[in-house]
Every structure is written in structure tokens, then in C-alpha cells.
PDB file of C-alpha atoms and ligand atoms in Angstrom:
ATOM      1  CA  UNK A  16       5.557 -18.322  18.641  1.00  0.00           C
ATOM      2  CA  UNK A  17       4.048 -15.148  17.745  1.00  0.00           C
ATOM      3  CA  UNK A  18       0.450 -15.920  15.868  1.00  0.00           C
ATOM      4  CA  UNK A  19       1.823 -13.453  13.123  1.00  0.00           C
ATOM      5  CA  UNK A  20       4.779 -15.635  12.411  1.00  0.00           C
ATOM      6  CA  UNK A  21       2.209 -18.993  12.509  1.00  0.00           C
ATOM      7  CA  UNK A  22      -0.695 -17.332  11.052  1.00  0.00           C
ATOM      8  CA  UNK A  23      -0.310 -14.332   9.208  1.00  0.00           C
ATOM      9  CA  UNK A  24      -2.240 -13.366  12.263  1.00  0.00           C
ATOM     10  CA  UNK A  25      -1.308  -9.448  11.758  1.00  0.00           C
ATOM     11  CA  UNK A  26      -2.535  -6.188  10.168  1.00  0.00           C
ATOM     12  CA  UNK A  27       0.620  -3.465   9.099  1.00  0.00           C
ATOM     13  CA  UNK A  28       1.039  -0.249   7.807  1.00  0.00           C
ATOM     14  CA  UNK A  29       3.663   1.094   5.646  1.00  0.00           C
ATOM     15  CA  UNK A  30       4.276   5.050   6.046  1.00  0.00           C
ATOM     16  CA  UNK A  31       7.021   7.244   3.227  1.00  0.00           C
ATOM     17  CA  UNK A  32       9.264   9.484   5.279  1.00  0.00           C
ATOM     18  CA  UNK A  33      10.851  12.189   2.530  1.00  0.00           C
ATOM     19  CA  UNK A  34      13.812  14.817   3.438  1.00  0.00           C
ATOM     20  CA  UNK A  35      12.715  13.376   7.610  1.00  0.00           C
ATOM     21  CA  UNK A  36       8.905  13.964   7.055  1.00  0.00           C
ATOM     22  CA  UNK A  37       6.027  11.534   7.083  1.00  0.00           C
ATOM     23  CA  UNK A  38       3.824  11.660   3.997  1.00  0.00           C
ATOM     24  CA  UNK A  39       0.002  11.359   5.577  1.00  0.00           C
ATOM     25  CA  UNK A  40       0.836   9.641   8.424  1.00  0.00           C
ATOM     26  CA  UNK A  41      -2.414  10.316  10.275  1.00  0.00           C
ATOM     27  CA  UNK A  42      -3.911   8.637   7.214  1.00  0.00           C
ATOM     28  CA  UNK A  43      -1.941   5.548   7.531  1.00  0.00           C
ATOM     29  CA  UNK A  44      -2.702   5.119  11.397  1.00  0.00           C
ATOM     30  CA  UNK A  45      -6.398   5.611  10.839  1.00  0.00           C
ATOM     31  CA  UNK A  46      -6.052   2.626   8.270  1.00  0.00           C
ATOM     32  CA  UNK A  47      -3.641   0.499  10.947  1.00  0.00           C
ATOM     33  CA  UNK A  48      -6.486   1.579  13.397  1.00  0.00           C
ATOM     34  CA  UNK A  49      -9.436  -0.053  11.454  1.00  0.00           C
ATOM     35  CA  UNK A  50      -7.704  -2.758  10.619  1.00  0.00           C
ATOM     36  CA  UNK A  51      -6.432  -4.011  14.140  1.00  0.00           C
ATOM     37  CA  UNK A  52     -10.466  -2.818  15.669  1.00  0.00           C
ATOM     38  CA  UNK A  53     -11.908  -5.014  13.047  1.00  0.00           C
ATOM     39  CA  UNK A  54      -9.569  -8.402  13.595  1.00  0.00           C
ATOM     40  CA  UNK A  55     -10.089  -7.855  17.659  1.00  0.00           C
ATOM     41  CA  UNK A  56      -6.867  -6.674  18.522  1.00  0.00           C
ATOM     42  CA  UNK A  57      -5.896  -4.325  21.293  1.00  0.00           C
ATOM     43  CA  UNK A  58      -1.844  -3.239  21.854  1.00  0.00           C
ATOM     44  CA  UNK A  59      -0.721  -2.143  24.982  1.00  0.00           C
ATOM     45  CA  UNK A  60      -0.025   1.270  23.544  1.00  0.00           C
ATOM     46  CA  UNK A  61      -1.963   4.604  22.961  1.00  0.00           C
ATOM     47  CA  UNK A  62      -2.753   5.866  19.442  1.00  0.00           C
ATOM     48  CA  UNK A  63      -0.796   8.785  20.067  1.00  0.00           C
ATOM     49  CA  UNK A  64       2.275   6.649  21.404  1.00  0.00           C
ATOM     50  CA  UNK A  65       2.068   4.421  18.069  1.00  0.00           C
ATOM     51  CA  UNK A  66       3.017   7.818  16.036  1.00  0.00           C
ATOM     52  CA  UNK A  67       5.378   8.591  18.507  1.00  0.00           C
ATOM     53  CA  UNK A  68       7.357   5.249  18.241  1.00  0.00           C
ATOM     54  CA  UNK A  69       6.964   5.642  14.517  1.00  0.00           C
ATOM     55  CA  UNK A  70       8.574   8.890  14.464  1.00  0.00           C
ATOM     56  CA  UNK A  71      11.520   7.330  17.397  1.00  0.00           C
ATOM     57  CA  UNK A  72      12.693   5.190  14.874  1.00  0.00           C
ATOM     58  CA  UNK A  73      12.868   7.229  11.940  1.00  0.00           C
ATOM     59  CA  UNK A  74      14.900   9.878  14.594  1.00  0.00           C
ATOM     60  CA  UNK A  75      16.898   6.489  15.817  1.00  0.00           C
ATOM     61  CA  UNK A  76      17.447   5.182  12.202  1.00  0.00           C
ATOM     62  CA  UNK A  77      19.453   8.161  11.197  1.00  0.00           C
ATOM     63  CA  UNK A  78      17.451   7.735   7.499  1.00  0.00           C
ATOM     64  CA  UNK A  79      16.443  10.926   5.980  1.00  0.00           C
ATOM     65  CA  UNK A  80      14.265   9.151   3.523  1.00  0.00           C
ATOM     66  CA  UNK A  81      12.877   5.426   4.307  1.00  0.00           C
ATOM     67  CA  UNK A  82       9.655   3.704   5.302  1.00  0.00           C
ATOM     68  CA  UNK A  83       8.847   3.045   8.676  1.00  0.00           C
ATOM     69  CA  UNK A  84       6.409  -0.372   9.344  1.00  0.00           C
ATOM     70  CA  UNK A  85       4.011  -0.590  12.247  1.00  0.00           C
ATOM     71  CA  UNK A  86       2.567  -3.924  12.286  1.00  0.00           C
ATOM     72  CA  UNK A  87       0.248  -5.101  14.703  1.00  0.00           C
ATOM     73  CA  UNK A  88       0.480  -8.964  15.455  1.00  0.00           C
ATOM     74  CA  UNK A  89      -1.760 -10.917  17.138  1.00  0.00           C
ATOM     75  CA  UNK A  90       1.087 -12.051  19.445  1.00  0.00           C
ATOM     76  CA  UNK A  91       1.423 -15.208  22.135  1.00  0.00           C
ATOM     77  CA  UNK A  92      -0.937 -16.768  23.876  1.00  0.00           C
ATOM     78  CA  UNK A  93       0.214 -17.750  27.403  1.00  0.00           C
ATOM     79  CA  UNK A  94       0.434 -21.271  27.542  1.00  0.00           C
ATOM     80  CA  UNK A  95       2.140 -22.087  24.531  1.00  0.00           C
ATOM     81  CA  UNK A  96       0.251 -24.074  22.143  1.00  0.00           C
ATOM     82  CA  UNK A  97      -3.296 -21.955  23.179  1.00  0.00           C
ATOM     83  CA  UNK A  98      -5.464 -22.068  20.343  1.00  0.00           C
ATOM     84  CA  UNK A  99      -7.621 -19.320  21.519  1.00  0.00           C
ATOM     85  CA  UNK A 100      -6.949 -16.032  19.757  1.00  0.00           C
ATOM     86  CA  UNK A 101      -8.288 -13.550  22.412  1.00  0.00           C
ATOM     87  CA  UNK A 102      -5.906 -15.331  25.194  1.00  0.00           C
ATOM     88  CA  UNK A 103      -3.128 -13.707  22.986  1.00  0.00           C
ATOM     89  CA  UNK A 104      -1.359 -10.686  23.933  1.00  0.00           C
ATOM     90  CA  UNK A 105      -1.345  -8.188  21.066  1.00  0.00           C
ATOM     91  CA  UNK A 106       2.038  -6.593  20.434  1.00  0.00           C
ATOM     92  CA  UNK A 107       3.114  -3.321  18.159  1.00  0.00           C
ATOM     93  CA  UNK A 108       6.438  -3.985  16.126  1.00  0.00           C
ATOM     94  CA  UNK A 109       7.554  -0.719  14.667  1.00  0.00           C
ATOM     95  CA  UNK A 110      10.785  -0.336  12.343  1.00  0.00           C
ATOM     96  CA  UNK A 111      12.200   2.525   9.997  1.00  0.00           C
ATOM     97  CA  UNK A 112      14.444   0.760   6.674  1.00  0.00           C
ATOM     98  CA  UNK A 113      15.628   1.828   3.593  1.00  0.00           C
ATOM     99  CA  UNK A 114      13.092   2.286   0.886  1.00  0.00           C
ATOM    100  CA  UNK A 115      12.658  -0.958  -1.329  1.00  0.00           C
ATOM    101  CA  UNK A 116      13.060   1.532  -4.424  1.00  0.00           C
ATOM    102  CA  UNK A 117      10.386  -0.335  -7.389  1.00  0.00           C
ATOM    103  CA  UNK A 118      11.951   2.967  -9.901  1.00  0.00           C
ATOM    104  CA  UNK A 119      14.632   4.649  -8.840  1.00  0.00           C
ATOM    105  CA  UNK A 120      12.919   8.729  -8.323  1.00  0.00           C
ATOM    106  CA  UNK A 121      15.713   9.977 -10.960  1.00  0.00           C
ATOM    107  CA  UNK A 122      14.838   7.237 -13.431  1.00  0.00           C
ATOM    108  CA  UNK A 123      11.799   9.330 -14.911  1.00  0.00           C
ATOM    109  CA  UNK A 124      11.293   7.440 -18.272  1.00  0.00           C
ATOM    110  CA  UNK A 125      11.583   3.945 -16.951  1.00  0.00           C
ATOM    111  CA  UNK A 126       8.631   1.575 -16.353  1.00  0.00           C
ATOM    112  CA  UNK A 127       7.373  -1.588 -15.485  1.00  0.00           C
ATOM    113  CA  UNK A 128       6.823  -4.682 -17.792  1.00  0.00           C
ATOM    114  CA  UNK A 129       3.788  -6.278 -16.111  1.00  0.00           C
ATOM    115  CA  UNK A 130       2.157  -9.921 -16.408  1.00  0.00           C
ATOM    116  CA  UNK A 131      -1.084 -10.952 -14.879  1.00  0.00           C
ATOM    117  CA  UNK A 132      -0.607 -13.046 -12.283  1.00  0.00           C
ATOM    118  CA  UNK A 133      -1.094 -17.264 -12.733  1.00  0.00           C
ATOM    119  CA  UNK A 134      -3.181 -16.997  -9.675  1.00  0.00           C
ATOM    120  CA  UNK A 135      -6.375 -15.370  -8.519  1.00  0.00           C
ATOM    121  CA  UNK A 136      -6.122 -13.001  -5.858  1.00  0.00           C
ATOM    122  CA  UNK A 137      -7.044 -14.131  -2.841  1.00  0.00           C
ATOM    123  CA  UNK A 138     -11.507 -14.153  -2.441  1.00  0.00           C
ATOM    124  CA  UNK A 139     -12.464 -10.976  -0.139  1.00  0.00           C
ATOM    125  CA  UNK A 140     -15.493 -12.725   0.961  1.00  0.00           C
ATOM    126  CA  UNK A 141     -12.448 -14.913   2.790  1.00  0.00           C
ATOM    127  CA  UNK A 142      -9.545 -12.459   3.498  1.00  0.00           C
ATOM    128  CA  UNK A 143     -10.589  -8.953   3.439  1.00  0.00           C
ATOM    129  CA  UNK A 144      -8.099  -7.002   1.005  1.00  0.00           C
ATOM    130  CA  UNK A 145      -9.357  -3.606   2.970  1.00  0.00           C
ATOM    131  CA  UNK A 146      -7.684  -4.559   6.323  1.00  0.00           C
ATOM    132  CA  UNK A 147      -3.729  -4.727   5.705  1.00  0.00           C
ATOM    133  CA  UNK A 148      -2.528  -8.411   5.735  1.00  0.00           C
ATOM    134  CA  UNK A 149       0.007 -10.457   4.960  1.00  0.00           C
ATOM    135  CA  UNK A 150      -1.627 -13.510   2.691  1.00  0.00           C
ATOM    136  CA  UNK A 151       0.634 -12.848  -0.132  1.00  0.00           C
ATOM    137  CA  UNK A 152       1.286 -16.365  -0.788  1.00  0.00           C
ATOM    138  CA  UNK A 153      -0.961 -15.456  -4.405  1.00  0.00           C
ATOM    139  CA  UNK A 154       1.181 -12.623  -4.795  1.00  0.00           C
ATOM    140  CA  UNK A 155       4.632 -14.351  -4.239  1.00  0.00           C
ATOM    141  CA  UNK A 156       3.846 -17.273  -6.605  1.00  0.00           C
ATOM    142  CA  UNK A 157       2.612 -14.603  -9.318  1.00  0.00           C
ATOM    143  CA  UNK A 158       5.754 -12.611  -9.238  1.00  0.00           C
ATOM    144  CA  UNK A 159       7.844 -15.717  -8.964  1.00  0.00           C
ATOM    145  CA  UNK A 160       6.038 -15.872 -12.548  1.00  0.00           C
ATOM    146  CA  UNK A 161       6.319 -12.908 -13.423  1.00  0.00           C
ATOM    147  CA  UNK A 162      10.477 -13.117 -13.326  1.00  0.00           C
ATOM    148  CA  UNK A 163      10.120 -15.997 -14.831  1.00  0.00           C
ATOM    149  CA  UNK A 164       8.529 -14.421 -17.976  1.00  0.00           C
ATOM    150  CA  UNK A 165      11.213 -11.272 -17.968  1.00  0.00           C
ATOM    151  CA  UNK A 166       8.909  -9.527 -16.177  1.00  0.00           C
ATOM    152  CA  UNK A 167       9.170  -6.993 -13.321  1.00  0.00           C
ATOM    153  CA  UNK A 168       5.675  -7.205 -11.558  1.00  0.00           C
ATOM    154  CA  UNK A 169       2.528  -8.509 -11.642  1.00  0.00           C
ATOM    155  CA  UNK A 170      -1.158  -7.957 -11.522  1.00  0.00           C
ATOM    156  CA  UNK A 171      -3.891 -10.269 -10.241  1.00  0.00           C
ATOM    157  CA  UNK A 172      -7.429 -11.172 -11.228  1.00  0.00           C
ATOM    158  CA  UNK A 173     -10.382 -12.055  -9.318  1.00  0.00           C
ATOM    159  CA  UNK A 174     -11.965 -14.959  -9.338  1.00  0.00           C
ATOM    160  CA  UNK A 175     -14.505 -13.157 -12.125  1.00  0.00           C
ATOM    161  CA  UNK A 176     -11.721 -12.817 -14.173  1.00  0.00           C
ATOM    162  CA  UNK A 177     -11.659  -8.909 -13.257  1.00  0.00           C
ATOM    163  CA  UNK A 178      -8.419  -6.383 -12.270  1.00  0.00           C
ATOM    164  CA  UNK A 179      -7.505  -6.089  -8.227  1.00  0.00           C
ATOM    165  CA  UNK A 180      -4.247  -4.629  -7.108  1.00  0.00           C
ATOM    166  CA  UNK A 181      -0.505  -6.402  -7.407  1.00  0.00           C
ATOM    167  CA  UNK A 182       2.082  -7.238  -4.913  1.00  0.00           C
ATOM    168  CA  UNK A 183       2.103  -3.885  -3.007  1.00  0.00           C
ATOM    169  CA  UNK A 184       0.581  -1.822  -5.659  1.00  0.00           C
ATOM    170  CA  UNK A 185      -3.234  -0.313  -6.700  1.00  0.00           C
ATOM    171  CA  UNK A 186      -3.867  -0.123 -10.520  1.00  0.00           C
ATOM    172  CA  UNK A 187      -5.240   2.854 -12.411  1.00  0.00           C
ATOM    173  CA  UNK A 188      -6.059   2.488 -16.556  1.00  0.00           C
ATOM    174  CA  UNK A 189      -7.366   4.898 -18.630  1.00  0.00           C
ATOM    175  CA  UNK A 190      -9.633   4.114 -20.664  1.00  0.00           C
ATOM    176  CA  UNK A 191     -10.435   7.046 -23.017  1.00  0.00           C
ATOM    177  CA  UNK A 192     -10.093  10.285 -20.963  1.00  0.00           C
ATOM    178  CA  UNK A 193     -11.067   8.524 -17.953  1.00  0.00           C
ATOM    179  CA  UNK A 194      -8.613   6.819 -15.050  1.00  0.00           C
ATOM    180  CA  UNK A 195     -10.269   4.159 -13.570  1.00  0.00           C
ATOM    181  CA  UNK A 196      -9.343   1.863 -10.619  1.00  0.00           C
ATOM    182  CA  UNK A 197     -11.313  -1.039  -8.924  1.00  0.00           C
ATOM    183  CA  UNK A 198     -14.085  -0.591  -6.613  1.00  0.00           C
ATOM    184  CA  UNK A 199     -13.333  -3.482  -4.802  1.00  0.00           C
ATOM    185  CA  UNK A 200     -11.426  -6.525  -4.011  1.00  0.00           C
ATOM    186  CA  UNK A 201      -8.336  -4.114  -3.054  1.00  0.00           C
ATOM    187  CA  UNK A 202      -6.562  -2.333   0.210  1.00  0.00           C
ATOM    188  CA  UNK A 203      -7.899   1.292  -0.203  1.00  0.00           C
ATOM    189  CA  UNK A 204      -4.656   2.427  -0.468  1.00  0.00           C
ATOM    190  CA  UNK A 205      -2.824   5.697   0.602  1.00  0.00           C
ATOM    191  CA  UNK A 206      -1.340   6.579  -3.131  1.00  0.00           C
ATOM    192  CA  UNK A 207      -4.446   5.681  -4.498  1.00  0.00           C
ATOM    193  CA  UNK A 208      -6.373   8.156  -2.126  1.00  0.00           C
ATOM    194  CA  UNK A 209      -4.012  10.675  -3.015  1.00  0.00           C
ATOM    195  CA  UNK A 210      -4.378   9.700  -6.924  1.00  0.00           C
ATOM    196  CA  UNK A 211      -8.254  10.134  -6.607  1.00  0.00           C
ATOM    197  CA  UNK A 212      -7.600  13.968  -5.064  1.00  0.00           C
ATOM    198  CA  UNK A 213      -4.992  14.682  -7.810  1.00  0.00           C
ATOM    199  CA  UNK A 214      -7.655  13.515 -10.483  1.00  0.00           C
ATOM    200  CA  UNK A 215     -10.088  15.746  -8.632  1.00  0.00           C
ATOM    201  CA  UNK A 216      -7.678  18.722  -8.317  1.00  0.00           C
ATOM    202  CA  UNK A 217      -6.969  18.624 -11.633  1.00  0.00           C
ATOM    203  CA  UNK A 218     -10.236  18.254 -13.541  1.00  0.00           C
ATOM    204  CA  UNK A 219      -9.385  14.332 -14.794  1.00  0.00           C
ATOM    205  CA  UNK A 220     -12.162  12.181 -14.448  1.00  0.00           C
ATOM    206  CA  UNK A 221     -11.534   9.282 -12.239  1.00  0.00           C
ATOM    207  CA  UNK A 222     -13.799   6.558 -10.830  1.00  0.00           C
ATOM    208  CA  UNK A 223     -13.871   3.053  -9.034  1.00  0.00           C
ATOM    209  CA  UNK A 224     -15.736   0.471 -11.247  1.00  0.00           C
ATOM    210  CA  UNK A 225     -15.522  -3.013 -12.186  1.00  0.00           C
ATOM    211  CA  UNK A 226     -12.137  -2.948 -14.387  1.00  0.00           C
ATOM    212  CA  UNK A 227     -12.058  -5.764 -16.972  1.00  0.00           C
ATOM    213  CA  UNK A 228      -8.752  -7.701 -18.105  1.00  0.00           C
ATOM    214  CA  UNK A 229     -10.059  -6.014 -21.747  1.00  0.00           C
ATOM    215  CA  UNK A 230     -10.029  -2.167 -19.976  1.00  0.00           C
ATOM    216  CA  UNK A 231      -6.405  -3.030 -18.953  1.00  0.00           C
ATOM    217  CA  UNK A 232      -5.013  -4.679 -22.391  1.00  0.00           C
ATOM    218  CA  UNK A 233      -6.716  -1.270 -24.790  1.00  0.00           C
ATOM    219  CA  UNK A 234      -5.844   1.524 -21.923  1.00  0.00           C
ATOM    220  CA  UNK A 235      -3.834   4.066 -23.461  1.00  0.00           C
ATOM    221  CA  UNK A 236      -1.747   4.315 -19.924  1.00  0.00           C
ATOM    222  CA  UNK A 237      -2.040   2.419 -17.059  1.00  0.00           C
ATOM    223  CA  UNK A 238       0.038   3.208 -13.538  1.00  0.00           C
ATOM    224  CA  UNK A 239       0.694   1.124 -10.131  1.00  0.00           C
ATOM    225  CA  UNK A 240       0.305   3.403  -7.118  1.00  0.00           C
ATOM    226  CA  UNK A 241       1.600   2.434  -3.380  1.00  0.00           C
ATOM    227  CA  UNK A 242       3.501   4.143  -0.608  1.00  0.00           C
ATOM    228  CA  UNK A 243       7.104   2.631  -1.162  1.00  0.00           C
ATOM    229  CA  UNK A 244       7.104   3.272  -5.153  1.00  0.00           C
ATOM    230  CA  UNK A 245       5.128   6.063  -5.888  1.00  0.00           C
ATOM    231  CA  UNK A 246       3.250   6.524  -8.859  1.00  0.00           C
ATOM    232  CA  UNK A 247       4.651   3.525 -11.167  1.00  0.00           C
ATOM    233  CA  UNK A 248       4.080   3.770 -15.267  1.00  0.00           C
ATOM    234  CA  UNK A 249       3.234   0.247 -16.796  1.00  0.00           C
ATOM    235  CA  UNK A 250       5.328   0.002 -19.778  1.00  0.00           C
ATOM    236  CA  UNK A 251       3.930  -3.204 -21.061  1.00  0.00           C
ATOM    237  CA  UNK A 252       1.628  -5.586 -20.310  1.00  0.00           C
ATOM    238  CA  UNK A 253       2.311  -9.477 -21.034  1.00  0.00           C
ATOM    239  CA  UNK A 254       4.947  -8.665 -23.278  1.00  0.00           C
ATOM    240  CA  UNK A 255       2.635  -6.031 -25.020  1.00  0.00           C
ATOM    241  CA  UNK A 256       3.321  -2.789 -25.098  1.00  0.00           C
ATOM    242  CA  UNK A 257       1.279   0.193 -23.510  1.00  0.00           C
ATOM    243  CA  UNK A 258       0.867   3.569 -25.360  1.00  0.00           C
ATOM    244  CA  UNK A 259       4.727   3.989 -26.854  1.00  0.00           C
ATOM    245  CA  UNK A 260       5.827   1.215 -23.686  1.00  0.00           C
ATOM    246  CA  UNK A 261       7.433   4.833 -21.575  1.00  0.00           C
ATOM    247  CA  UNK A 262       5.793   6.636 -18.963  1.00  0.00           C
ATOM    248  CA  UNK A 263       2.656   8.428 -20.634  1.00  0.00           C
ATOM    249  CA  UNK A 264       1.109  12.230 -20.457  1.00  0.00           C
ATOM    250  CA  UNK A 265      -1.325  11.536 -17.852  1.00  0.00           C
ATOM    251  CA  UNK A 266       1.326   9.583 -15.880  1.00  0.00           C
ATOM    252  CA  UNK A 267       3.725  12.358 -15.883  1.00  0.00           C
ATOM    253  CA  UNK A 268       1.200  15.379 -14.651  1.00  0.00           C
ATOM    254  CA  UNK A 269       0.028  12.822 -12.245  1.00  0.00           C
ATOM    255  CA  UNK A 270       3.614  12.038 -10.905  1.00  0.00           C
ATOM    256  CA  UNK A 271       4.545  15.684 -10.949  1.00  0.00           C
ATOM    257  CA  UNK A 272       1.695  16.762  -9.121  1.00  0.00           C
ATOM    258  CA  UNK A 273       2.349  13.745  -6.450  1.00  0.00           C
ATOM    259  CA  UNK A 274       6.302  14.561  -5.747  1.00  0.00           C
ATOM    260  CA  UNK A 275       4.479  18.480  -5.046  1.00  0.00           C
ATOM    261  CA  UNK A 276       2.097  17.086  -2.325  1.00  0.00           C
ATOM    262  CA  UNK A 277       5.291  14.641  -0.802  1.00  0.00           C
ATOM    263  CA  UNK A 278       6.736  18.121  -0.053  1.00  0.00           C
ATOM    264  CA  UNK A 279       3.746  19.886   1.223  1.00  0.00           C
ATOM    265  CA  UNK A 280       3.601  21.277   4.756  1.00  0.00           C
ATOM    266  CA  UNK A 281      -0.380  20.147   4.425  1.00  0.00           C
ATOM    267  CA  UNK A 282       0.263  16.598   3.786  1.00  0.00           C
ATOM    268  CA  UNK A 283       3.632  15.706   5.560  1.00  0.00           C
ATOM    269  CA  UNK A 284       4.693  16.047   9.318  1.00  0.00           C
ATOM    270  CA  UNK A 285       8.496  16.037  10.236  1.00  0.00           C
ATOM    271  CA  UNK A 286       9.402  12.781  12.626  1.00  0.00           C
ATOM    272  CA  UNK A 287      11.311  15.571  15.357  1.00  0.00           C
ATOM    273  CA  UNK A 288       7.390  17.054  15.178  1.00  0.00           C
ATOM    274  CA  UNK A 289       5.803  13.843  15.594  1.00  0.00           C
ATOM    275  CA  UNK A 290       7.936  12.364  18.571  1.00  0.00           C
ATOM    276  CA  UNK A 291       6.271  12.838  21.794  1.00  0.00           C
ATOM    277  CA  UNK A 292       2.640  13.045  22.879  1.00  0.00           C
ATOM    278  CA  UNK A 293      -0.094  14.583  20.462  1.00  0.00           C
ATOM    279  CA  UNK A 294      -3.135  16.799  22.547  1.00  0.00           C
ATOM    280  CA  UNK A 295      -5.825  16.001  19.473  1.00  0.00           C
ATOM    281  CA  UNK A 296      -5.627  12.459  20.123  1.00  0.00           C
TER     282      UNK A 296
HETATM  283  C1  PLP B   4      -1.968  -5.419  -1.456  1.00  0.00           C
HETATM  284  C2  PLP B   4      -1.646  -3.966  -1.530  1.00  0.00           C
HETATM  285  N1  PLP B   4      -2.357  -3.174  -2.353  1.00  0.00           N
HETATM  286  C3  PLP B   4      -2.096  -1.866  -2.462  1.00  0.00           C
HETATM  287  C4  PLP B   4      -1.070  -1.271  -1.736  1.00  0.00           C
HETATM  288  C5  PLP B   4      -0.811   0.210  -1.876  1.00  0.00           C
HETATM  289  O1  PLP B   4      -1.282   0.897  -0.732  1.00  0.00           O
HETATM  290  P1  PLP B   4      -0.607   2.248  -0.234  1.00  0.00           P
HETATM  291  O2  PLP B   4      -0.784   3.227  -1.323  1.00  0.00           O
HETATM  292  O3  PLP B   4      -1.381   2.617   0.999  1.00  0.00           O
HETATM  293  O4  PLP B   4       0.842   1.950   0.048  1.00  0.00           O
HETATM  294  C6  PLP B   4      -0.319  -2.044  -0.848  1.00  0.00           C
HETATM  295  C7  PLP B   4       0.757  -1.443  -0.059  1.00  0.00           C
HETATM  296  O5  PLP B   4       1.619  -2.079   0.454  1.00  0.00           O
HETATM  297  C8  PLP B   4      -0.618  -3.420  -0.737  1.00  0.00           C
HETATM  298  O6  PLP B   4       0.083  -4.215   0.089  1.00  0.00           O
END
């Protein structure tokens, strides 16, 4: 009876554990944090414990790499059919499973043929994208789509007609020398954060602006980004092909520079660190 299970009545996060380390974990449970503070909810838990349990079952799950979920439900109300939200106790799930590989890391020259989705993503001014959720139900019947045209993902519109994210994924295109992503309509995600810092690091000009279905169909590369597949090339995009269809330049350096920071002390904390309680909280 859980309101998550009824009502999609949950915000989640979705953390990459590498070689037994979390990859910006701290960023992840600020994200959970907002999320959960925004939609009223209120776990049992401490901040610091939520890391801890994180890290207890990677440690339990025996996976060296994996993703571990934290997902924050809205939970049951006490007398059964309640229809009051804030008489429901809040409740932490928290799990460590395989990773649902998108691109296998040792297939370097595959990528992904694309459709746009045969549904609008979901309006923010109803569901905000920036708070983790689970209304995928414009995702699920855009993929099922997407299979159905031979294809292996798929990316959403707005109602404007303009580029948001896909089923678990940001977009980036460039368009000339510049990579740009939406501004909005989209969960600020993780990857694409880190994308944004690699473009900075590395001189590439990147910004968030409106991105047109036109920007999409003439950019010379365009990549998915998200926490379970990494940095994804877009081979092709309804059946046309983008740049020579394989992973391009930009993609690569990009991708290169990404798999660096996934091993960097700065950016990843092992789960045996992360068990146990935390003094900066
Ligand atoms: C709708 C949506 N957009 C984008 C992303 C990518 O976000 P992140 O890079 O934080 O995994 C996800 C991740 O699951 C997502 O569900």
C-alpha cells in the first residue's frame, strides 16, 4: 500500500560504484535531499545514515561495480485507505544491483540508434523533471516505439516541439564547435554536471539553451549522458545517420576524460570509507 507503488509518490537517486567506490555520491544525496524537502517528505533516518546504508549494501552486495538506488517513498498512511499525504510515514528503500549496462565499457565504437519519442515529455509546470520521479509512463510508451522502429532509445520533445532528456539519459548536440544541452524541462543530472566541468576543463564551449528538434537533426555529434551508462554516442537519429553514425571526436575526448574522473580520489569515495557515521554532516 505504499503511496510510491499507488502513486509514483517517490523521489530516487541512482549512484555508480566503480572498482567499490562511489562516483560523487555527496552530489547525488544533495539531489535525493532537495528532492524529498521539496515534495514534504521526512525519513526516519539521518543524512549521514542514508550514505551509510548506501555504502552497507554495496559492502553486503559483494558487487565491485553496480549502482546502488536510494529512493524515498512517500510510504503508508495509517489507516489504510487515508487519503492524506502528510498522515503517511516516509520510508528510505536502499539497494545495490548490477549495472543495467546501455554500452558495454569495452564496446568503444558502438552507439545508439535514437528516435524521438511519439509522446511529449511530461509538462514541468505539472511534474517537475528537476526533482527525481518516477512518471515515466511518456518514456515507456516512447521506447516501446522506439523498439518498434529498430531502435535502441529514445528522445522526447516538449510540448513546444523542443529537445528534453530520454528514458534515463540528458542530451548534449553540437552544433558547430559548441555542445549544447537544454536549459530546462530536464533532471539536472549528475553526468551532465560532470559533462559541463569537462567542457570547462577542457576549453569546449558548452551552454544550456533552448535546443530545437533542427539543432539535433544537423549536429555533427550528439551524446546521452546519465549515471548507469556513461557518456553514450548517438549513432543515428530516426534512421539518419549522425557524423559517420560511430562515436565522434568530441565524444571520445569527452568519454576519455570522464572514465579519468570515475577513478579520481577527488570525485569518488570507497563504500568501506563511507560506511559508518560522517562528522561534516
Ligand atoms: C529522466 C532522467 N534524465 C536524466 C538522467 C541522468 O541523470 P544522472 O546523470 O544524474 O544519472 C536520469 C537518470 O536516471 C533520468 O532519470
Amino acid at each position: 500500500m505504499d503511496w510510491a507503488l499507488l502513486r509514483s509518490d517517490a523521489t530516487y537517486d541512482v549512484i555508480k560504484i566503480i572498482d567499490g567506490r562511489f562516483f560523487r555520491l555527496d552530489d547525488h544525496l544533495a539531489r535525493l535531499r532537495r528532492g524529498s524537502e521539496r515534495l514534504r517528505m521526512e525519513i526516519a533516518e539521518s543524512w549521514p545514515e542514508v550514505r551509510s546504508i548506501l555504502a552497507e549494501c554495496v559492502e553486503r552486495s559483494a558487487l565491485e561495480t553496480c549502482v546502488a538506488y536510494a529512493i524515498i517513498a512517500r510510504g503508508v498512511p495509517p489507516l489504510g485507505m487515508d487519503r492524506d499525504p502528510r498522515r503517511a510515514r516516509n520510508r528510505l528503500y536502499a539497494m545495490a544491483v548490477p549495472v543495467p549496462w546501455i554500452i558495454r565499457p569495452d564496446d568503444e565504437d558502438r552507439s545508439l540508434a535514437v528516435s524521438i519519442g511519439c509522446k511529449r515529455r511530461i509538462n514541468p509546470v505539472s511534474v517537475d523533471p528537476t526533482i527525481k520521479n518516477f512518471h515515466w509512463m511518456d518514456f515507456v510508451v516512447s521506447l516501446l516505439d522506439a523498439y518498434d522502429h529498430g531502435a535502441d532509445t529514445t528522445i522526447l520533445l516538449d510540448c513546444d516541439g523542443n529537445v528534453t532528456e530520454g528514458p534515463g539519459f540528458n542530451v548534449f548536440a553540437l552544433k558547430g564547435d559548441v555542445l549544447v544541452t537544454p536549459d530546462r524541462g530536464v533532471l539536472e543530472g549528475i553526468t551532465r554536471k560532470t559533462v559541463m566541468e569537462i567542457a570547462r576543463e577542457l576549453a569546449i564551449e558548452c551552454c544550456e539553451v533552448t535546443v530545437s528538434t533542427d539543432d539535433l537533426r544537423r549536429a555533427s555529434e550528439i551524446i546521452g549522458t546519465s549515471t548507469a551508462g556513461g557518456i553514450l554516442p548517438i549513432g543515428s537519429l530516426d534512421g539518419v545517420m549522425v557524423g559517420d553514425g560511430r562515436p565522434g571526436r568530441l565524444t571520445r575526448v569527452i568519454r576519455a576524460k570522464y572514465t579519468e574522473w570515475q577513478h579520481s580520489p577527488k570525485y569518488t569515495v570507497a563504500a568501506s570509507e563511507a560506511v559508518g557515521p560522517r562528522s561534516e554532516y
